[in-house]
mmCIF file of C-alpha atoms in Angstrom:
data_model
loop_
_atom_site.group_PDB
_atom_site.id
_atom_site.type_symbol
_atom_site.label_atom_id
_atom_site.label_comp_id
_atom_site.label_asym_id
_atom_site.label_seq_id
_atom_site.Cartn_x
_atom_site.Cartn_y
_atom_site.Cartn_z
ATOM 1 C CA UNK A 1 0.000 0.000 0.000
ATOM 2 C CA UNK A 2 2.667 2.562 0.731
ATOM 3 C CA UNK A 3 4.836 1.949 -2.175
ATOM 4 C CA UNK A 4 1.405 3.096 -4.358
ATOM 5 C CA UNK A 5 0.690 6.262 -2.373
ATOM 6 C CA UNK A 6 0.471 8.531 -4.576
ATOM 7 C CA UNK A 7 2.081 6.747 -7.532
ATOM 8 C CA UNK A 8 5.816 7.348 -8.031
ATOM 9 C CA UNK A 9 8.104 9.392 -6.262
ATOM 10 C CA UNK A 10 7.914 11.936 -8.689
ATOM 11 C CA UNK A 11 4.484 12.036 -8.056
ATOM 12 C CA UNK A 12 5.082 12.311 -4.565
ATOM 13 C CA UNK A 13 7.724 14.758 -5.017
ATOM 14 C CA UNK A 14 5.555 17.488 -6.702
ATOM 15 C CA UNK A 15 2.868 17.170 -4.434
ATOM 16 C CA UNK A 16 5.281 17.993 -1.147
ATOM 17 C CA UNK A 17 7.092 20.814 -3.151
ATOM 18 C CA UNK A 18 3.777 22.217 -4.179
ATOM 19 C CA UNK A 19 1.936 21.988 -0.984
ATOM 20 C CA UNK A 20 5.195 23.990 0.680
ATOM 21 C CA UNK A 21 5.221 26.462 -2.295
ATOM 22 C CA UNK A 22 1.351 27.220 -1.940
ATOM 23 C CA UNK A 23 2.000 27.471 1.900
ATOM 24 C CA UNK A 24 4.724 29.660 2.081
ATOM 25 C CA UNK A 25 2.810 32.216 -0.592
ATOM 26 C CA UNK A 26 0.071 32.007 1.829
ATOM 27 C CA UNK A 27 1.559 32.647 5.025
ATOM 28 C CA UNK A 28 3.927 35.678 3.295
ATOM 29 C CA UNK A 29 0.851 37.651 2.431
ATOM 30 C CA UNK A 30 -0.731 37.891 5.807
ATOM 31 C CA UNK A 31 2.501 38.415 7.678
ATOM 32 C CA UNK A 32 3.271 40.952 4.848
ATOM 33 C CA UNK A 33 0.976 43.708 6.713
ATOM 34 C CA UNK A 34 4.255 43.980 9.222
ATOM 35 C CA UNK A 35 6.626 46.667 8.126
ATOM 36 C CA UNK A 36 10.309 46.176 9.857
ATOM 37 C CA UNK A 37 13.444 48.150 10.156
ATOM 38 C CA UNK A 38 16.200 45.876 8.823
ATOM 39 C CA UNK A 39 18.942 48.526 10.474
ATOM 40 C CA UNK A 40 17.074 48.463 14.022
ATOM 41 C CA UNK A 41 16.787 44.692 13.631
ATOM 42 C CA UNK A 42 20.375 44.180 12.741
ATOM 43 C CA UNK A 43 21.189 46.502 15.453
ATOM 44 C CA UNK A 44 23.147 48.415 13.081
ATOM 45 C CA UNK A 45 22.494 52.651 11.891
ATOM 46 C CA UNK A 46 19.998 53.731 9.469
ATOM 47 C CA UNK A 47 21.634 53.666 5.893
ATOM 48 C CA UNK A 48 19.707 56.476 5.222
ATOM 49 C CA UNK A 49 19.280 55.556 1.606
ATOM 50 C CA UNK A 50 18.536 59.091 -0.942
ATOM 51 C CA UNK A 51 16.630 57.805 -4.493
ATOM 52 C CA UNK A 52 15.112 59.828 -6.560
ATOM 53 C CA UNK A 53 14.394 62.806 -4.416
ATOM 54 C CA UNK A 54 13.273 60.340 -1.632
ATOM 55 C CA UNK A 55 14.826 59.368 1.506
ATOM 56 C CA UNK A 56 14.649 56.909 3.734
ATOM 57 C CA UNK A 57 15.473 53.783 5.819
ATOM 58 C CA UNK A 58 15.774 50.312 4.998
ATOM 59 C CA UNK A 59 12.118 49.200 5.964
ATOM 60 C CA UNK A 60 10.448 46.156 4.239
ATOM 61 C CA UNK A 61 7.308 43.834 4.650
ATOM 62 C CA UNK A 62 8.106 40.700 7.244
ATOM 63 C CA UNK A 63 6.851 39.307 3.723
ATOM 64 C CA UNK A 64 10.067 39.302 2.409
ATOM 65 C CA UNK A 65 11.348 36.805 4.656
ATOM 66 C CA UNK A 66 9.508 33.900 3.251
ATOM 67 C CA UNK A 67 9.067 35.354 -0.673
ATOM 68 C CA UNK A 68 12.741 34.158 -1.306
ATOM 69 C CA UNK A 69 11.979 30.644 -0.150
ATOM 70 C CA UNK A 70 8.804 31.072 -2.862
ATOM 71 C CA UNK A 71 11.258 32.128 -5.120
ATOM 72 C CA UNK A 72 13.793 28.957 -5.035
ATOM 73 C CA UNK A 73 10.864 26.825 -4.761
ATOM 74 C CA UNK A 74 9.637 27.713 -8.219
ATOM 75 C CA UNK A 75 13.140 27.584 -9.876
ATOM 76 C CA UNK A 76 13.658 23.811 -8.298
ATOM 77 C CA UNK A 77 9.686 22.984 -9.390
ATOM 78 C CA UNK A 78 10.981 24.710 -13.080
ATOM 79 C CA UNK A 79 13.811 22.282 -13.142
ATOM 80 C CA UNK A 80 12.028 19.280 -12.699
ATOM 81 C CA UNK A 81 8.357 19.999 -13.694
ATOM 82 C CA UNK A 82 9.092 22.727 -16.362
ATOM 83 C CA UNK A 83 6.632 25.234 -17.058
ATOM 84 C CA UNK A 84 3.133 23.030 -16.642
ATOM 85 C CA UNK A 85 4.374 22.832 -13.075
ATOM 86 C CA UNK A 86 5.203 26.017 -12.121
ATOM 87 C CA UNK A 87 1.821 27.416 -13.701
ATOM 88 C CA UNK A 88 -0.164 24.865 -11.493
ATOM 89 C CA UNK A 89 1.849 25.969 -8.207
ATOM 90 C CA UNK A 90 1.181 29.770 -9.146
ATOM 91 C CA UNK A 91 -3.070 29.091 -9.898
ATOM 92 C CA UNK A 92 -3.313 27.079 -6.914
ATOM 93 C CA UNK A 93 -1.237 29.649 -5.086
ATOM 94 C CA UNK A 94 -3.203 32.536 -5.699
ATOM 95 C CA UNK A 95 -6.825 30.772 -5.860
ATOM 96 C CA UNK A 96 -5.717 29.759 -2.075
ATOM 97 C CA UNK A 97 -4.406 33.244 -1.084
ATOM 98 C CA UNK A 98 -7.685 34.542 -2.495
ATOM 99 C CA UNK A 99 -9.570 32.153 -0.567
ATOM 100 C CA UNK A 100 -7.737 32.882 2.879
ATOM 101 C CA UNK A 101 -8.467 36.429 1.886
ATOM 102 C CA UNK A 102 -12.320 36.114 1.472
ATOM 103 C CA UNK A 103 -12.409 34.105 4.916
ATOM 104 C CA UNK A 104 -10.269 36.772 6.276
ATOM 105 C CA UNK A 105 -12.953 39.300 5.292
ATOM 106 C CA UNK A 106 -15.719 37.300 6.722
ATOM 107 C CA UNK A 107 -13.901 36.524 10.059
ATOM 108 C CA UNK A 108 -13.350 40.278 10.570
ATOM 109 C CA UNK A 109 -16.810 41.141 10.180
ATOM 110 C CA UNK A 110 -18.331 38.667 12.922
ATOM 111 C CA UNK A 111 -19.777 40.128 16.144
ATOM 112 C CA UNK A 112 -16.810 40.181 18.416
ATOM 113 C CA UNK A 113 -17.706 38.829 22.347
ATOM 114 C CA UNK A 114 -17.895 41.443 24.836
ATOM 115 C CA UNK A 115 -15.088 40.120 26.933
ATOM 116 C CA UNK A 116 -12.616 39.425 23.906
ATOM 117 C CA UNK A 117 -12.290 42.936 22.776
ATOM 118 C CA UNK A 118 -10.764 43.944 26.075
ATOM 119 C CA UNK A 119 -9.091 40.669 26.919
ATOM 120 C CA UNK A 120 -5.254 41.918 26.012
ATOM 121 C CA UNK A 121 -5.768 45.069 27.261
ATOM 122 C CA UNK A 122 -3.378 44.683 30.082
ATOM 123 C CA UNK A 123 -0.712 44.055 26.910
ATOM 124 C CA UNK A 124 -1.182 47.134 25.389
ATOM 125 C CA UNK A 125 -3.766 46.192 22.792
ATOM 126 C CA UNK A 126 -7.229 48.009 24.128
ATOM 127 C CA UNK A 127 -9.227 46.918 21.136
ATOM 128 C CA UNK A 128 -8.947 43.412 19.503
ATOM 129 C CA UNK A 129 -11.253 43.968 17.689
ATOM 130 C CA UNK A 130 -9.827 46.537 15.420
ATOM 131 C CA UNK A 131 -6.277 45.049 16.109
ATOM 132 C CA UNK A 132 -7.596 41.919 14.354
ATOM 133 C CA UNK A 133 -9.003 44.157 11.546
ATOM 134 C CA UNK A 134 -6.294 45.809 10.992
ATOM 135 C CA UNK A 135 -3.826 42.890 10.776
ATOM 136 C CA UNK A 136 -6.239 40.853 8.411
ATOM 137 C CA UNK A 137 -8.054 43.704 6.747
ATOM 138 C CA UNK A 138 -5.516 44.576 4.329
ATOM 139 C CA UNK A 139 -7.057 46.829 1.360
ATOM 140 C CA UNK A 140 -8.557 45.511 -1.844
ATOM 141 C CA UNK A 141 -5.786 47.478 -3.603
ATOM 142 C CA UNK A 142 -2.979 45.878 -1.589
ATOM 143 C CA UNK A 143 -4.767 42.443 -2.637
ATOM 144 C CA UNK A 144 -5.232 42.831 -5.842
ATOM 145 C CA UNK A 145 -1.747 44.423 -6.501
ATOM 146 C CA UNK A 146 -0.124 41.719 -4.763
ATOM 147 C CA UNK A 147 -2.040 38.425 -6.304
ATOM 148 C CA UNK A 148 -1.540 40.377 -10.325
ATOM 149 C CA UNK A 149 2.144 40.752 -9.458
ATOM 150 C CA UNK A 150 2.851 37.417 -8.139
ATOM 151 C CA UNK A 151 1.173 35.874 -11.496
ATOM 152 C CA UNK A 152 2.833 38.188 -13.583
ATOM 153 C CA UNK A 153 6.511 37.123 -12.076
ATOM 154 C CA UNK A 154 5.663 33.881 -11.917
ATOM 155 C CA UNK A 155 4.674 33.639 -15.698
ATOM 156 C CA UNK A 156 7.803 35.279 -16.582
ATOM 157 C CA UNK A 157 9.913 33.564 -14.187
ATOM 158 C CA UNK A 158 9.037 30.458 -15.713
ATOM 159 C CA UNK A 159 9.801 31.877 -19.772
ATOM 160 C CA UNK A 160 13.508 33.496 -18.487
ATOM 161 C CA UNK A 161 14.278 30.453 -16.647
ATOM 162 C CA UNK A 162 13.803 27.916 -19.723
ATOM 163 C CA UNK A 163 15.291 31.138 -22.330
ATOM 164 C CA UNK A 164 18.543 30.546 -20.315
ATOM 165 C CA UNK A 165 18.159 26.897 -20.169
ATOM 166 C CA UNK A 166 17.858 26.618 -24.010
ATOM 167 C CA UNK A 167 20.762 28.679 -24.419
ATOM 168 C CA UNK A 168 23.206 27.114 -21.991
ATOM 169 C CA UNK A 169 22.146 23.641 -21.967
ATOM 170 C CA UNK A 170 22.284 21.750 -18.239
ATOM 171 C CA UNK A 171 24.699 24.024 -17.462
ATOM 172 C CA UNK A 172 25.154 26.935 -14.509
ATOM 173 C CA UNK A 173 22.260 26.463 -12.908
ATOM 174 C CA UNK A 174 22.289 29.398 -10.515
ATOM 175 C CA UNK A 175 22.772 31.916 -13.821
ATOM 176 C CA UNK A 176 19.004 30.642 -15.050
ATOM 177 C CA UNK A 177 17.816 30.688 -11.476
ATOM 178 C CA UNK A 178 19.384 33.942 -10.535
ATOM 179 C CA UNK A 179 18.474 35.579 -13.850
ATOM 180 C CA UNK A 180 15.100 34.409 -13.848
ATOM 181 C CA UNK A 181 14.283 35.833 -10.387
ATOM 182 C CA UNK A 182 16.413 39.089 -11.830
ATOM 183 C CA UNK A 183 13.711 39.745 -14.447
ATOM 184 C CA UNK A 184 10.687 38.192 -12.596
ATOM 185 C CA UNK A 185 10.865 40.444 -9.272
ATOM 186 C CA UNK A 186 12.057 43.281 -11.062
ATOM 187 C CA UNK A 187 8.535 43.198 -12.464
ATOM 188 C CA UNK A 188 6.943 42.001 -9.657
ATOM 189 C CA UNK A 189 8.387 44.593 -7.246
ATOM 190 C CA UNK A 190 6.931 47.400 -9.269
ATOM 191 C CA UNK A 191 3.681 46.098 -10.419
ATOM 192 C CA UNK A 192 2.963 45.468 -6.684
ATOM 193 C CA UNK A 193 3.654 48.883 -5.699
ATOM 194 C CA UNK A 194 2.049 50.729 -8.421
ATOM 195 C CA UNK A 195 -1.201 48.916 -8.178
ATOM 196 C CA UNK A 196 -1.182 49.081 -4.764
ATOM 197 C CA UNK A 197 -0.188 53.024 -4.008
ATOM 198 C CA UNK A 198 -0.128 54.796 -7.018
ATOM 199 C CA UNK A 199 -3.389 53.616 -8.394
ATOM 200 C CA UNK A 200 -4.730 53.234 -5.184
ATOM 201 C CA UNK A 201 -6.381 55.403 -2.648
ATOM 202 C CA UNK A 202 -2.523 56.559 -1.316
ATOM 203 C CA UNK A 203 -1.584 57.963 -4.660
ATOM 204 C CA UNK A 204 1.962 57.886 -4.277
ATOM 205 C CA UNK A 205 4.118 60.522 -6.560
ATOM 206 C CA UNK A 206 6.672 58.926 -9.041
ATOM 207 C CA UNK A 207 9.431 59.616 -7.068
ATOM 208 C CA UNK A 208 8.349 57.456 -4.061
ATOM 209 C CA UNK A 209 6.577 54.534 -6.016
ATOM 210 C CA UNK A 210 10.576 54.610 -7.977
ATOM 211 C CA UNK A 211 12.772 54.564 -4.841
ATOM 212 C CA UNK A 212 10.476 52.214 -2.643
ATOM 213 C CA UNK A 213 10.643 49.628 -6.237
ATOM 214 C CA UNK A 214 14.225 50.285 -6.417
ATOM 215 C CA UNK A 215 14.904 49.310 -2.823
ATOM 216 C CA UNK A 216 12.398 46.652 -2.310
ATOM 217 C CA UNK A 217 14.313 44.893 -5.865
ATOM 218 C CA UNK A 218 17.868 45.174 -4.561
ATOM 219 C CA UNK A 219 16.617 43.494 -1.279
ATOM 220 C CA UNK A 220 15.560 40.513 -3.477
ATOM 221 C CA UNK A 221 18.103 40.536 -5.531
ATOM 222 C CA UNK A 222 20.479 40.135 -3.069
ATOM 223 C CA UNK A 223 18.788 37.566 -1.411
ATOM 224 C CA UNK A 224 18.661 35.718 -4.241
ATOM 225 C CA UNK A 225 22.161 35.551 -4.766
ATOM 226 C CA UNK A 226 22.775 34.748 -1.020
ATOM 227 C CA UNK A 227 20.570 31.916 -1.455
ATOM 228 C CA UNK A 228 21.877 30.512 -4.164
ATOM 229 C CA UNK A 229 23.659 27.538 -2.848
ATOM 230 C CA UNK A 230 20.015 26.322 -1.635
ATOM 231 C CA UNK A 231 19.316 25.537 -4.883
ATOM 232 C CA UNK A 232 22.068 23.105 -5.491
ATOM 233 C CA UNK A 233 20.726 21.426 -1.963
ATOM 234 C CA UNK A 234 17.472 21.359 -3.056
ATOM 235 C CA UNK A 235 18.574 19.663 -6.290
ATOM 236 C CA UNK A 236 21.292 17.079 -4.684
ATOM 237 C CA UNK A 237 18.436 16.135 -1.991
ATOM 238 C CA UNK A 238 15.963 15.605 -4.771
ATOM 239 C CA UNK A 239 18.552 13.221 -6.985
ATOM 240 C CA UNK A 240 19.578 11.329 -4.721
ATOM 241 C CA UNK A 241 15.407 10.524 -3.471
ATOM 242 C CA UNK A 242 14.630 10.448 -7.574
ATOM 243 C CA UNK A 243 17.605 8.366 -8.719
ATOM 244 C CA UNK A 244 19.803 9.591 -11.142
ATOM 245 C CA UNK A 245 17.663 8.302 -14.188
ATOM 246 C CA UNK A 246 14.309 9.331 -12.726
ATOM 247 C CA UNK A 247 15.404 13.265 -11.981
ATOM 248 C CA UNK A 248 17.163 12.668 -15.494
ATOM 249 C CA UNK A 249 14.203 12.418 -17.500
ATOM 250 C CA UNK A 250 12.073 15.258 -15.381
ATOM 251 C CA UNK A 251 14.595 17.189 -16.452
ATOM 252 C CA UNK A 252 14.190 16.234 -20.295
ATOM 253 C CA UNK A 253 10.795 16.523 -20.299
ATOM 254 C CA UNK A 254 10.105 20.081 -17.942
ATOM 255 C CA UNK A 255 13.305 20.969 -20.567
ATOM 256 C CA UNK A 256 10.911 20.270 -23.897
ATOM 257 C CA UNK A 257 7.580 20.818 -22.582
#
């Protein structure tokens, strides 16, 4: 019985990876609502950073912390599942963040009980009641920005990623990875914002919606490249439970299809 669970490993193997990669996509867009100091967290001095007419710290969404682990994930699903995969991942992904979203909504909107709303008020939070709507209420226009970006990187992600591969062959792996993400959440980091607080209620002037892109992209980037050697450990782990001939012919196939 367990050797047919699920069918073959491969089988098996998608369905973890894709059940993390939906997860983490989840989870980053509700802890996204927190906006953190990297300096003050680091414990080191503003950098004080001074782009186009704007100024400011190095402050991000906790977001970022898990969109990098998104990232590798669909570079390791592109490798092995090609682009059928990583389109699956990305519909699922967003139909589920949409759905946590709606339920979100709902949940916010329920009569709170009388004793609740003052039950951490000894904590310094006096209301739950908006503290929960706050946290969870997150505006249409931050939604919306967020899910159009994340398809739109994802669908390029996936193109880049198999343009490099056709040009280089098997080889350098962490050039199609890193350049993929390079492209991808170049677009993504900008599309976010502009939807979000330029054509949203906030109506953010050029300069602002250009540094905030520009900062939030070389956070990424970098991460990206810091990363990097994750992706050969994803890749060694998942040989070596494939076999060499199994992760082989993925790799043919998410190459030609």
């Amino acid at each position: 019985m367990a050797a047919t669970f699920l069918g073959s490993r491969a089988t098996r193997l998608f369905v973890c990876l894709a059940a993390f990669f939906v997860g983490n996509a989840v989870v980053a867009e509700f802890v996204g609502v927190k906006i953190f100091a990297l300096e003050k967290t680091l414990g080191l001095p503003p950098f004080g950073w001074n782009l186009f007419g704007q100024a400011g710290s190095l402050s991000f969404t906790a977001g970022v912390l898990i969109w990098p682990i998104v990232f590798i994930l669909t570079d390791v699903i592109n490798e092995y599942f090609g682009r059928r995969g990583v389109r699956l991942i990305s519909y699922a992904a967003i139909a589920m963040i949409a759905y946590a979203f709606v339920f979100a909504y709902a949940s916010i909107h329920l009569a709170p009980a009388d004793w609740w709303v003052s039950v951490n008020r000894e904590r310094g939070v006096p209301d739950m009641q908006s503290a929960y709507g706050s946290v969870f209420g997150q505006g249409l226009w931050t939604i919306g920005g967020s899910i159009t970006a994340f398809l739109i990187g994802q669908l390029i992600d996936v193109n880049v990623f198999h343009a490099i591969r056709k040009a280089t062959g098997a080889r350098w792996i962490w050039l199609r990875a890193t350049g993929s993400t390079a492209v991808s959440q170049f677009i993504d980091s900008f599309v976010v914002l502009y939807i979000a607080f330029v054509l949203g209620p906030q109506q953010w002037p050029l300069g602002l919606f250009l540094a905030v892109g520009t900062v939030n992209y070389a956070y990424k980037m970098v991460m990206a490249v810091l990363l990097s050697p994750l992706i050969y450990a994803s890749r060694n782990g998942i040989e070596r439970y494939l076999g060499a001939e199994e992760a082989a012919r993925l790799k043919r196939e998410a190459a030609s299809g």
